Short mmCIF file of C-alpha atoms in Angstrom, two decimals:
data_model
loop_
_atom_site.label_atom_id
_atom_site.label_comp_id
_atom_site.label_asym_id
_atom_site.label_seq_id
_atom_site.Cartn_x
_atom_site.Cartn_y
_atom_site.Cartn_z
CA UNK A 21 37.41 9.54 -8.11
CA UNK A 22 35.09 6.79 -6.88
CA UNK A 23 31.72 5.77 -8.20
CA UNK A 24 28.49 6.00 -6.26
CA UNK A 25 27.12 3.38 -8.62
CA UNK A 26 28.55 1.16 -11.33
CA UNK A 27 26.47 -1.02 -13.63
CA UNK A 28 28.11 -3.51 -15.97
CA UNK A 29 26.49 -5.46 -18.80
CA UNK A 30 22.85 -5.25 -17.67
CA UNK A 31 20.37 -7.42 -19.51
CA UNK A 32 16.81 -6.76 -18.40
CA UNK A 33 13.56 -8.30 -19.60
CA UNK A 34 9.88 -7.53 -19.24
CA UNK A 35 8.46 -11.03 -19.43
CA UNK A 36 9.89 -12.30 -22.72
CA UNK A 37 10.81 -8.96 -24.26
CA UNK A 38 14.48 -8.21 -24.01
CA UNK A 39 14.79 -4.49 -23.19
CA UNK A 40 18.37 -3.86 -22.05
CA UNK A 41 21.15 -5.46 -24.10
CA UNK A 42 24.20 -5.06 -21.90
CA UNK A 43 23.97 -1.54 -20.48
CA UNK A 44 27.08 -0.35 -18.65
CA UNK A 45 27.26 3.02 -16.95
CA UNK A 46 28.61 4.68 -13.85
CA UNK A 47 27.65 7.58 -11.62
CA UNK A 48 30.69 9.37 -10.20
CA UNK A 49 30.38 10.43 -6.59
CA UNK A 50 29.36 14.04 -6.10
CA UNK A 51 28.58 14.53 -9.81
CA UNK A 52 25.48 14.82 -11.96
CA UNK A 53 25.26 12.12 -14.61
CA UNK A 54 22.54 12.33 -17.22
CA UNK A 55 21.10 9.43 -19.18
CA UNK A 56 19.59 10.48 -22.51
CA UNK A 57 17.97 8.72 -25.43
CA UNK A 58 14.85 8.59 -27.56
CA UNK A 59 11.56 7.25 -26.32
CA UNK A 60 11.70 3.51 -25.80
CA UNK A 61 15.51 3.44 -25.67
CA UNK A 62 15.42 1.77 -22.24
CA UNK A 63 16.09 4.72 -19.91
CA UNK A 64 13.29 3.98 -17.45
CA UNK A 65 14.06 0.25 -17.54
CA UNK A 66 17.69 1.01 -16.71
CA UNK A 67 16.64 3.05 -13.69
CA UNK A 68 14.17 0.36 -12.59
CA UNK A 69 16.96 -2.20 -12.71
CA UNK A 70 19.25 0.04 -10.67
CA UNK A 71 16.69 0.53 -7.88
CA UNK A 72 15.62 -3.13 -7.80
CA UNK A 73 12.11 -2.81 -9.24
CA UNK A 74 12.91 -4.81 -12.39
CA UNK A 75 16.05 -6.75 -11.51
CA UNK A 76 18.54 -7.35 -14.32
CA UNK A 77 18.71 -10.96 -15.43
CA UNK A 78 22.41 -10.66 -16.26
CA UNK A 79 25.10 -8.19 -15.33
CA UNK A 80 26.22 -6.63 -12.10
CA UNK A 81 25.29 -3.49 -10.18
CA UNK A 82 27.59 -2.15 -7.47
CA UNK A 83 26.11 0.58 -5.28
CA UNK A 84 28.36 2.23 -2.71
CA UNK A 85 30.68 -0.77 -2.77
CA UNK A 86 27.95 -3.44 -2.39
CA UNK A 87 26.71 -5.83 -5.05
CA UNK A 88 23.05 -4.82 -5.16
CA UNK A 89 22.11 -6.59 -8.42
CA UNK A 90 19.51 -8.84 -6.77
CA UNK A 91 18.59 -6.71 -3.78
CA UNK A 92 14.94 -5.80 -3.16
CA UNK A 93 14.11 -2.10 -3.58
CA UNK A 94 13.81 -1.35 0.14
CA UNK A 95 17.37 -2.53 0.85
CA UNK A 96 18.77 -0.44 -1.98
CA UNK A 97 16.85 2.56 -0.63
CA UNK A 98 18.30 1.89 2.82
CA UNK A 99 21.81 2.20 1.36
CA UNK A 100 20.94 5.80 0.53
CA UNK A 101 19.46 5.64 -2.96
CA UNK A 102 16.52 8.01 -3.46
CA UNK A 103 14.32 7.37 -6.49
CA UNK A 104 11.94 9.88 -8.06
CA UNK A 105 9.88 7.80 -10.49
CA UNK A 106 8.49 8.81 -13.85
CA UNK A 107 5.11 10.46 -13.42
CA UNK A 108 6.03 11.30 -9.78
CA UNK A 109 3.83 8.53 -8.31
CA UNK A 110 2.89 10.52 -5.22
CA UNK A 111 0.19 8.92 -3.07
CA UNK A 112 -3.03 10.68 -4.16
CA UNK A 113 -5.06 9.49 -1.17
CA UNK A 114 -2.58 10.80 1.42
CA UNK A 115 -1.97 14.36 2.52
CA UNK A 116 1.34 16.05 1.72
CA UNK A 117 2.48 15.52 5.29
CA UNK A 118 1.48 11.84 5.18
CA UNK A 119 3.33 11.39 1.88
CA UNK A 120 6.42 12.63 3.71
CA UNK A 121 5.94 10.06 6.48
CA UNK A 122 6.11 7.05 4.17
CA UNK A 123 9.91 7.00 3.61
CA UNK A 124 11.93 4.77 5.92
CA UNK A 125 15.48 5.98 5.46
CA UNK A 126 18.90 6.12 7.01
CA UNK A 127 19.55 8.63 9.75
CA UNK A 128 20.70 12.00 8.50
CA UNK A 129 20.11 15.72 8.18
CA UNK A 130 16.89 15.63 6.22
CA UNK A 131 13.75 16.04 8.29
CA UNK A 132 10.23 17.12 7.42
CA UNK A 133 11.01 20.55 8.93
CA UNK A 134 14.00 20.97 6.65
CA UNK A 135 11.91 19.88 3.66
CA UNK A 136 9.34 22.56 4.50
CA UNK A 137 12.12 25.15 4.73
CA UNK A 138 13.40 24.15 1.28
CA UNK A 139 9.92 23.84 -0.28
CA UNK A 140 7.69 26.43 1.46
CA UNK A 141 4.91 25.57 -0.97
CA UNK A 142 4.70 22.06 0.48
CA UNK A 143 4.43 23.50 3.99
CA UNK A 144 1.48 25.63 2.86
CA UNK A 145 -0.22 22.61 1.36
CA UNK A 146 0.67 20.03 3.99
CA UNK A 147 -2.95 19.14 4.77
CA UNK A 148 -3.96 18.87 1.12
CA UNK A 149 -4.20 15.47 -0.49
CA UNK A 150 -1.71 14.44 -3.15
CA UNK A 151 -4.37 14.46 -5.85
CA UNK A 152 -5.10 18.15 -5.18
CA UNK A 153 -1.56 19.30 -5.98
CA UNK A 154 -0.40 20.89 -9.24
CA UNK A 155 2.15 19.03 -11.38
CA UNK A 156 4.98 21.20 -10.05
CA UNK A 157 3.94 20.67 -6.44
CA UNK A 158 3.71 16.94 -7.05
CA UNK A 159 7.24 16.94 -8.46
CA UNK A 160 8.53 18.84 -5.42
CA UNK A 161 6.76 16.33 -3.18
CA UNK A 162 8.25 13.37 -5.04
CA UNK A 163 11.75 14.86 -4.70
CA UNK A 164 11.12 15.74 -1.04
CA UNK A 165 9.98 12.18 -0.34
CA UNK A 166 13.20 10.79 -1.83
CA UNK A 167 15.31 13.30 0.13
CA UNK A 168 13.83 12.03 3.40
CA UNK A 169 15.73 8.81 2.78
CA UNK A 170 18.85 10.93 3.36
CA UNK A 171 20.18 9.74 0.01
CA UNK A 172 23.79 9.69 -1.10
CA UNK A 173 22.54 9.07 -4.63
CA UNK A 174 19.41 10.57 -6.15
CA UNK A 175 17.90 8.94 -9.25
CA UNK A 176 15.36 11.05 -11.12
CA UNK A 177 13.21 9.87 -14.04
CA UNK A 178 12.05 12.80 -16.19
CA UNK A 179 11.41 15.26 -13.38
CA UNK A 180 10.54 18.12 -15.75
CA UNK A 181 7.92 16.16 -17.71
CA UNK A 182 4.71 18.10 -18.18
CA UNK A 183 5.78 21.10 -16.10
CA UNK A 184 5.54 24.80 -16.94
CA UNK A 185 8.88 26.35 -18.05
CA UNK A 186 9.25 28.35 -14.83
CA UNK A 187 8.77 25.20 -12.75
CA UNK A 188 11.23 23.32 -14.96
CA UNK A 189 13.83 25.96 -14.02
CA UNK A 190 13.08 25.31 -10.36
CA UNK A 191 13.48 21.57 -10.78
CA UNK A 192 16.87 21.93 -12.47
CA UNK A 193 17.97 24.40 -9.79
CA UNK A 194 17.09 21.79 -7.14
CA UNK A 195 19.06 19.12 -9.02
CA UNK A 196 22.11 21.43 -9.11
CA UNK A 197 21.62 22.19 -5.43
CA UNK A 198 21.66 18.48 -4.58
CA UNK A 199 25.13 18.21 -6.07
CA UNK A 200 26.17 21.14 -3.89
CA UNK A 201 24.88 19.14 -0.92
CA UNK A 202 27.25 16.34 -1.90
CA UNK A 203 24.55 14.06 -3.31
CA UNK A 204 25.40 12.20 -6.51
CA UNK A 205 22.67 12.45 -9.14
CA UNK A 206 21.56 10.25 -12.02
CA UNK A 207 19.13 12.17 -14.21
CA UNK A 208 16.97 10.86 -17.04
CA UNK A 209 15.47 13.67 -19.09
CA UNK A 210 13.67 14.50 -22.31
CA UNK A 211 14.82 18.06 -21.84
CA UNK A 212 18.20 17.36 -23.43
CA UNK A 213 19.50 20.90 -23.54
CA UNK A 214 18.95 21.66 -19.89
CA UNK A 215 20.17 18.31 -18.61
CA UNK A 216 23.40 18.64 -20.58
CA UNK A 217 23.78 22.13 -19.17
CA UNK A 218 23.52 20.95 -15.59
CA UNK A 219 25.28 17.55 -15.91
CA UNK A 220 28.94 16.61 -15.62
CA UNK A 221 28.74 13.33 -17.53
CA UNK A 222 26.34 11.99 -20.11
CA UNK A 223 25.34 8.57 -21.40
CA UNK A 224 23.16 8.09 -24.44
CA UNK A 225 21.03 4.94 -24.76
CA UNK A 226 19.56 3.55 -27.94
CA UNK A 227 17.77 0.22 -28.33
CA UNK A 228 18.88 -0.92 -24.90
CA UNK A 229 22.59 -0.15 -25.43
CA UNK A 230 24.88 2.72 -24.52
CA UNK A 231 25.81 4.36 -27.82
CA UNK A 232 27.72 7.35 -26.50
CA UNK A 233 29.30 8.38 -23.22
CA UNK A 234 31.55 11.21 -22.19
CA UNK A 235 31.64 14.68 -20.64
CA UNK A 236 28.35 16.53 -20.89
CA UNK A 237 30.01 19.65 -22.36
CA UNK A 238 31.44 17.63 -25.22
CA UNK A 239 28.02 16.33 -26.21
CA UNK A 240 26.40 19.73 -25.69
CA UNK A 241 28.89 21.29 -28.13
CA UNK A 242 27.87 18.97 -30.94
CA UNK A 243 24.32 19.81 -31.86
CA UNK A 244 24.09 17.45 -34.83
CA UNK A 245 25.27 14.54 -32.77
CA UNK A 246 22.77 15.32 -30.03
CA UNK A 247 19.96 15.31 -32.56
CA UNK A 248 20.92 11.99 -34.13
CA UNK A 249 21.65 10.27 -30.84
CA UNK A 250 18.78 11.40 -28.70
CA UNK A 251 16.13 12.14 -31.27
CA UNK A 252 15.81 15.57 -29.69
CA UNK A 253 13.51 17.79 -31.68
CA UNK A 254 14.46 21.34 -32.50
CA UNK A 255 12.03 22.47 -29.86
CA UNK A 256 13.75 20.46 -27.10
CA UNK A 257 17.06 21.83 -28.18
CA UNK A 258 16.21 25.46 -28.74
CA UNK A 259 13.89 25.93 -25.77
CA UNK A 260 13.82 29.49 -24.47
CA UNK A 261 15.16 28.53 -21.05
CA UNK A 262 18.50 30.06 -20.00
CA UNK A 263 21.52 27.87 -19.44
CA UNK A 264 22.09 26.62 -15.90
CA UNK A 265 25.82 26.55 -15.19
CA UNK A 266 27.15 23.43 -13.53
CA UNK A 267 28.74 24.18 -10.17
CA UNK A 268 32.49 23.58 -9.77
CA UNK B 7 -44.96 -3.18 17.18
CA UNK B 8 -42.51 -0.41 18.04
CA UNK B 9 -40.86 -2.75 20.45
CA UNK B 10 -40.67 -5.49 17.85
CA UNK B 11 -39.10 -3.07 15.39
CA UNK B 12 -36.66 -1.84 18.01
CA UNK B 13 -35.81 -5.41 18.90
CA UNK B 14 -34.99 -6.25 15.30
CA UNK B 15 -33.10 -3.03 14.61
CA UNK B 16 -30.97 -3.74 17.69
CA UNK B 17 -30.43 -7.28 16.49
CA UNK B 18 -29.50 -5.96 13.08
CA UNK B 19 -26.99 -3.50 14.52
CA UNK B 20 -25.36 -6.23 16.57
CA UNK B 21 -25.15 -8.61 13.63
CA UNK B 22 -23.97 -5.65 11.54
CA UNK B 23 -21.19 -5.02 14.06
CA UNK B 24 -19.95 -8.57 13.44
CA UNK B 25 -20.06 -8.04 9.70
CA UNK B 26 -18.09 -4.83 10.17
CA UNK B 27 -15.37 -6.52 12.20
CA UNK B 28 -15.08 -9.38 9.71
CA UNK B 29 -15.33 -7.16 6.66
CA UNK B 30 -12.71 -4.68 7.90
CA UNK B 31 -10.20 -7.50 8.28
CA UNK B 32 -11.05 -8.84 4.82
CA UNK B 33 -10.81 -5.32 3.39
CA UNK B 34 -7.39 -4.66 4.89
CA UNK B 35 -6.04 -7.82 3.26
CA UNK B 36 -7.73 -7.26 -0.12
CA UNK B 37 -6.61 -3.62 -0.26
CA UNK B 38 -2.92 -4.16 0.43
CA UNK B 39 -2.28 -7.65 -0.89
CA UNK B 40 -5.04 -8.33 -3.40
CA UNK B 41 -5.86 -11.60 -1.64
CA UNK B 42 -9.51 -12.50 -1.21
CA UNK B 43 -9.34 -14.47 2.00
CA UNK B 44 -12.01 -17.15 1.94
CA UNK B 45 -10.46 -18.63 5.09
CA UNK B 46 -11.41 -15.51 7.07
CA UNK B 47 -14.42 -17.28 8.59
CA UNK B 48 -12.09 -20.12 9.56
CA UNK B 49 -9.93 -17.73 11.55
CA UNK B 50 -13.07 -16.50 13.30
CA UNK B 51 -13.75 -20.10 14.33
CA UNK B 52 -10.16 -20.51 15.54
CA UNK B 53 -10.53 -17.36 17.66
CA UNK B 54 -13.76 -18.62 19.21
CA UNK B 55 -12.45 -22.08 20.05
CA UNK B 56 -9.19 -20.71 21.41
CA UNK B 57 -11.27 -18.53 23.74
CA UNK B 58 -13.18 -21.63 24.83
CA UNK B 59 -9.91 -23.44 25.54
CA UNK B 60 -8.31 -20.49 27.32
CA UNK B 61 -11.24 -19.38 29.48
CA UNK B 62 -10.69 -21.97 32.25
CA UNK B 63 -7.10 -20.75 32.64
CA UNK B 64 -7.35 -17.05 31.91
CA UNK B 65 -11.00 -16.25 32.55
CA UNK B 66 -13.20 -14.50 30.00
CA UNK B 67 -11.27 -11.23 30.05
CA UNK B 68 -7.91 -12.88 29.52
CA UNK B 69 -9.33 -15.01 26.69
CA UNK B 70 -10.90 -11.95 25.07
CA UNK B 71 -7.43 -10.50 24.57
CA UNK B 72 -5.21 -13.57 24.21
CA UNK B 73 -7.37 -15.62 21.83
CA UNK B 74 -7.40 -12.98 19.05
CA UNK B 75 -3.66 -12.44 19.53
CA UNK B 76 -2.99 -16.17 19.17
CA UNK B 77 -5.26 -16.26 16.14
CA UNK B 78 -3.21 -13.44 14.63
CA UNK B 79 -0.01 -15.41 15.27
CA UNK B 80 -1.52 -18.43 13.48
CA UNK B 81 -2.51 -16.08 10.66
CA UNK B 82 1.06 -14.80 10.49
CA UNK B 83 2.42 -18.34 10.15
CA UNK B 84 -0.12 -19.14 7.41
CA UNK B 85 0.82 -15.93 5.60
CA UNK B 86 4.55 -16.68 5.75
CA UNK B 87 4.19 -20.31 4.69
CA UNK B 88 1.40 -20.14 2.11
CA UNK B 89 -0.25 -16.85 1.27
CA UNK B 90 2.89 -14.86 0.47
CA UNK B 91 3.77 -17.23 -2.38
CA UNK B 92 0.68 -16.04 -4.20
CA UNK B 93 1.24 -12.27 -4.09
CA UNK B 94 1.31 -10.75 -7.53
CA UNK B 95 -0.27 -13.81 -9.15
CA UNK B 96 -3.72 -14.23 -10.59
CA UNK B 97 -6.24 -13.75 -7.69
CA UNK B 98 -7.67 -17.14 -8.63
CA UNK B 99 -4.73 -18.86 -6.91
CA UNK B 100 -5.26 -17.17 -3.57
CA UNK B 101 -8.98 -17.78 -3.87
CA UNK B 102 -8.40 -21.51 -4.36
CA UNK B 103 -5.81 -21.70 -1.59
CA UNK B 104 -7.90 -19.88 1.02
CA UNK B 105 -11.01 -21.80 -0.02
CA UNK B 106 -9.18 -25.05 0.72
CA UNK B 107 -7.79 -23.60 3.91
CA UNK B 108 -11.32 -22.75 5.09
CA UNK B 109 -12.32 -26.43 4.77
CA UNK B 110 -9.18 -27.57 6.54
CA UNK B 111 -9.79 -25.23 9.47
CA UNK B 112 -13.43 -26.26 9.74
CA UNK B 113 -12.60 -29.97 9.76
CA UNK B 114 -9.59 -29.45 12.03
CA UNK B 115 -11.86 -27.74 14.55
CA UNK B 116 -14.36 -30.57 14.31
CA UNK B 117 -11.54 -33.09 14.83
CA UNK B 118 -10.17 -31.37 17.94
CA UNK B 119 -13.31 -30.08 19.65
CA UNK B 120 -16.10 -32.18 18.12
CA UNK B 121 -19.03 -31.25 15.90
CA UNK B 122 -21.47 -30.34 18.67
CA UNK B 123 -21.81 -26.75 19.82
CA UNK B 124 -19.77 -25.43 22.74
CA UNK B 125 -20.33 -22.32 24.88
CA UNK B 126 -17.88 -19.52 25.66
CA UNK B 127 -18.66 -18.69 29.28
CA UNK B 128 -19.42 -15.03 29.77
CA UNK B 129 -19.26 -13.29 33.18
CA UNK B 130 -22.72 -13.41 34.81
CA UNK B 131 -23.19 -9.68 35.22
CA UNK B 132 -22.92 -9.23 31.45
CA UNK B 133 -25.82 -11.59 30.84
CA UNK B 134 -28.42 -9.58 32.77
CA UNK B 135 -31.04 -7.75 30.71
CA UNK B 136 -30.89 -4.00 31.31
CA UNK B 137 -34.62 -3.68 31.98
CA UNK B 138 -37.81 -5.74 31.81
CA UNK B 139 -39.29 -3.88 28.86
CA UNK B 140 -36.04 -3.86 26.89
CA UNK B 141 -35.36 -7.48 27.75
CA UNK B 142 -33.43 -8.09 24.52
CA UNK B 143 -30.71 -5.55 25.36
CA UNK B 144 -28.46 -7.56 27.63
CA UNK B 145 -25.26 -6.23 29.07
CA UNK B 146 -23.37 -8.63 26.83
CA UNK B 147 -24.92 -7.25 23.66
CA UNK B 148 -24.02 -3.71 24.62
CA UNK B 149 -20.59 -4.94 25.59
CA UNK B 150 -20.11 -6.56 22.15
CA UNK B 151 -21.06 -3.38 20.37
CA UNK B 152 -18.69 -1.42 22.63
CA UNK B 153 -15.79 -3.80 21.92
CA UNK B 154 -16.44 -3.60 18.19
CA UNK B 155 -16.59 0.20 18.40
CA UNK B 156 -13.29 0.34 20.30
CA UNK B 157 -11.60 -2.07 17.87
CA UNK B 158 -12.82 -0.13 14.85
CA UNK B 159 -11.79 3.20 16.37
CA UNK B 160 -8.36 1.79 17.25
CA UNK B 161 -7.92 0.49 13.71
CA UNK B 162 -8.84 3.82 12.16
CA UNK B 163 -6.56 5.74 14.53
CA UNK B 164 -3.63 3.41 13.80
CA UNK B 165 -4.14 3.77 10.06
CA UNK B 166 -4.47 7.52 10.32
CA UNK B 167 -1.69 8.49 12.69
CA UNK B 168 1.03 5.85 12.84
CA UNK B 169 3.76 5.52 10.22
CA UNK B 170 2.89 1.86 9.68
CA UNK B 171 -0.74 2.84 9.15
CA UNK B 172 0.21 5.59 6.71
CA UNK B 173 2.41 3.12 4.80
CA UNK B 174 -0.45 0.62 4.63
CA UNK B 175 -2.73 3.30 3.16
CA UNK B 176 -0.02 4.34 0.71
CA UNK B 177 0.58 0.70 -0.27
CA UNK B 178 -3.11 0.24 -1.00
CA UNK B 179 -2.68 2.35 -4.11
CA UNK B 180 1.02 1.97 -4.98
CA UNK B 181 2.99 -0.70 -3.18
CA UNK B 182 5.88 -0.49 -5.64
CA UNK B 183 6.61 3.13 -4.79
CA UNK B 184 6.35 2.34 -1.08
CA UNK B 185 9.08 -0.26 -1.57
CA UNK B 186 11.43 2.24 -3.25
CA UNK B 187 11.02 4.48 -0.20
CA UNK B 188 12.83 1.98 2.00
CA UNK B 189 9.82 0.12 3.35
CA UNK B 190 10.02 -3.67 3.60
CA UNK B 191 6.72 -4.40 1.91
CA UNK B 192 6.90 -8.11 2.70
CA UNK B 193 6.89 -7.29 6.39
CA UNK B 194 4.21 -4.63 5.88
CA UNK B 195 1.96 -7.21 4.23
CA UNK B 196 2.54 -9.75 7.02
CA UNK B 197 1.70 -7.21 9.68
CA UNK B 198 -1.38 -6.08 7.79
CA UNK B 199 -2.53 -9.68 7.30
CA UNK B 200 -2.06 -10.38 11.02
CA UNK B 201 -4.09 -7.27 11.89
CA UNK B 202 -6.94 -8.48 9.67
CA UNK B 203 -6.82 -11.94 11.26
CA UNK B 204 -6.77 -10.39 14.75
CA UNK B 205 -10.13 -8.78 13.94
CA UNK B 206 -11.48 -12.14 12.73
CA UNK B 207 -10.31 -13.78 15.97
CA UNK B 208 -11.95 -11.06 18.03
CA UNK B 209 -15.24 -11.56 16.18
CA UNK B 210 -14.93 -15.27 16.98
CA UNK B 211 -14.64 -14.67 20.72
CA UNK B 212 -17.53 -12.20 20.76
CA UNK B 213 -19.73 -14.42 18.60
CA UNK B 214 -18.93 -17.43 20.77
CA UNK B 215 -20.17 -15.59 23.86
CA UNK B 216 -23.45 -14.70 22.20
CA UNK B 217 -24.29 -17.62 19.93
CA UNK B 218 -22.04 -20.43 21.17
CA UNK B 219 -19.40 -22.16 19.07
CA UNK B 220 -19.82 -24.46 16.13
CA UNK B 221 -17.22 -25.37 13.48
CA UNK B 222 -19.35 -23.96 10.66
CA UNK B 223 -20.14 -20.61 12.27
CA UNK B 224 -17.54 -18.73 10.20
CA UNK B 225 -19.06 -19.60 6.85
CA UNK B 226 -22.37 -17.93 7.70
CA UNK B 227 -20.68 -14.61 8.50
CA UNK B 228 -18.32 -14.62 5.53
CA UNK B 229 -20.73 -13.96 2.66
CA UNK B 230 -22.45 -10.99 4.35
CA UNK B 231 -18.99 -9.56 5.04
CA UNK B 232 -18.13 -9.66 1.35
CA UNK B 233 -21.44 -7.98 0.62
CA UNK B 234 -20.64 -5.29 3.19
CA UNK B 235 -17.37 -4.58 1.37
CA UNK B 236 -19.07 -4.38 -2.02
CA UNK B 237 -21.94 -2.20 -0.77
CA UNK B 238 -19.50 0.14 1.02
CA UNK B 239 -17.09 0.25 -1.89
CA UNK B 240 -13.93 -1.81 -2.39
CA UNK B 241 -10.85 0.05 -1.17
CA UNK B 242 -12.67 2.21 1.37
CA UNK B 243 -12.57 1.14 5.03
CA UNK B 244 -15.16 3.75 6.12
CA UNK B 245 -17.32 2.37 3.32
CA UNK B 246 -16.93 -1.14 4.74
CA UNK B 247 -18.02 0.16 8.14
CA UNK B 248 -21.16 1.76 6.69
CA UNK B 249 -21.87 -1.24 4.46
CA UNK B 250 -21.72 -3.71 7.36
CA UNK B 251 -24.08 -1.73 9.58
CA UNK B 252 -26.42 -1.05 6.69
CA UNK B 253 -26.94 -4.68 5.66
CA UNK B 254 -27.22 -5.73 9.31
CA UNK B 255 -30.02 -3.26 9.97
CA UNK B 256 -31.68 -3.98 6.63
CA UNK B 257 -31.78 -7.69 7.50
CA UNK B 258 -33.10 -6.87 10.99
CA UNK B 259 -35.90 -4.61 9.77
CA UNK B 260 -36.90 -7.05 7.03
CA UNK B 261 -37.23 -9.76 9.68
CA UNK B 262 -40.15 -7.81 11.18
CA UNK B 263 -42.21 -7.53 8.03
CA UNK B 264 -41.11 -10.41 5.86
CA UNK B 265 -39.00 -12.83 7.92
CA UNK B 266 -38.23 -15.29 5.13
CA UNK B 267 -36.61 -12.50 3.06
CA UNK B 268 -34.28 -11.28 5.80
CA UNK B 269 -31.31 -13.09 4.24
CA UNK B 270 -32.21 -12.20 0.68
CA UNK B 271 -32.50 -8.50 1.44
CA UNK B 272 -28.75 -7.97 1.63
CA UNK B 273 -28.35 -9.34 -1.89
CA UNK B 274 -31.11 -7.06 -3.09
CA UNK B 275 -29.39 -4.14 -1.37
CA UNK B 276 -26.13 -5.05 -3.07
CA UNK B 277 -27.80 -5.29 -6.47
CA UNK B 278 -29.45 -1.88 -6.00
CA UNK B 279 -26.21 -0.22 -4.90
CA UNK B 280 -24.28 -1.75 -7.79
CA UNK B 281 -26.91 -0.61 -10.28
CA UNK B 282 -26.99 2.96 -9.01
CA UNK B 283 -23.33 3.33 -8.06
CA UNK B 284 -21.11 0.56 -9.39
CA UNK B 285 -18.10 1.49 -7.25
CA UNK B 286 -20.09 1.12 -4.01
CA UNK B 287 -21.19 3.83 -1.60
CA UNK B 288 -17.74 5.18 -0.77
CA UNK B 289 -15.45 3.36 -3.19
CA UNK B 290 -12.74 4.99 -5.26
CA UNK B 291 -13.65 5.25 -8.90
CA UNK B 292 -11.73 2.88 -11.12
CA UNK B 293 -9.81 1.31 -8.26
CA UNK B 294 -10.61 -2.25 -9.12
CA UNK B 295 -10.51 -2.05 -12.90
#
């Protein structure tokens, strides 16, 4: 099995503060990998290093066989890496349709028509501005925007944050569907229970280091360990949502 | 009296059209790159003098198109060599750099073409007044307003309907996210800078045909252009359009009743707008905080 992405020994700084202390992880091709950890563990910083927004000062990132450690974000995106940032970051001043015209991706199957077929709600709201959308619609738009890059790897930072439970279900269903499309996924989530349910592999970060890695089912089976490692509250863990079975 | 008022309102609109052209270019650059381009007036001067140099070879019509294009190319070189090093730094750096650049352009022009004024020769038929009673409305003045209108319309259409335009508008609020969507933001900024400088060059050619050329002519148009941006609201190009016309007309009308205050009135207008609506007439709330 090959890796879509391999990161080894990443050290990343914001100015003088040392955030990542040698993070190593890999995303297996065609699989869903989840990255968990308490607030401030370095999850978002890890993703920002992988997509080129906050380049790692030390370490090496190999994406689809290329050393992308120092590449600018647009070149990494052109390799087929779609990024759905924390807080969605849709363009509030642009309409839905205009938001979908910003991506400049590789050639592939994803077109605006296909996006509208997958997310009918976006088609209905295509002339509305980004700022007029609900949180769930914004999340769909952020995912749709990344899909228009025709990604081979999709990186999502807390896609379920602040969404109603029903919409959270939808988001996880889309993530599972992406794997069925053959897209590798790296998922950062606060919703520990659901991400472990959908993921194949898991990494747990704490204080800028990987403190646990292994099959998602193994971690999911050990409730005490999940609580100590990820700081998941009882509420995160015992949420009422039904389990989403990983495909394959 | 009516005719005097009409005369000055027309004058104001024409001056306002210049402010609009200048201010739109400045706005484009501020919005996407956060650079306050004090050398913008210098690029206007370059456009005007290039038109003067090109007219014998290309005629007025050729110069009208080629001079702004060449100015944009010079702008592109300046952006690549100097301006781009300052992106993401304290705005003070770009302010200092472009301020120095403005002096260099002014003195460079003086060195090459001399300090005395030079004319841009306009086709004769454009210089005829339209009628005896409306002697102040010459064909050239109408022509200037038409060119400005076409340029502004073209700019707005490009920003609205082309992918590059959509990316520029997206980048105005969140350039980082634009870059993660596969867009080369360095190139986007260069292109956007060149577009802004093209508008400055075009104003230079038009102004040269009306007022003649002089190495310091850019400086006089720069400050009102900043005021137009502030009155209209930073971040809003339609606001800049309204702001430019508004201060032009305000200055024109004031010239009828209280000529010595016609320059001061735009500052008063700015103060009033800022007091009543700090983000400007059409500005986004909290954009520049």
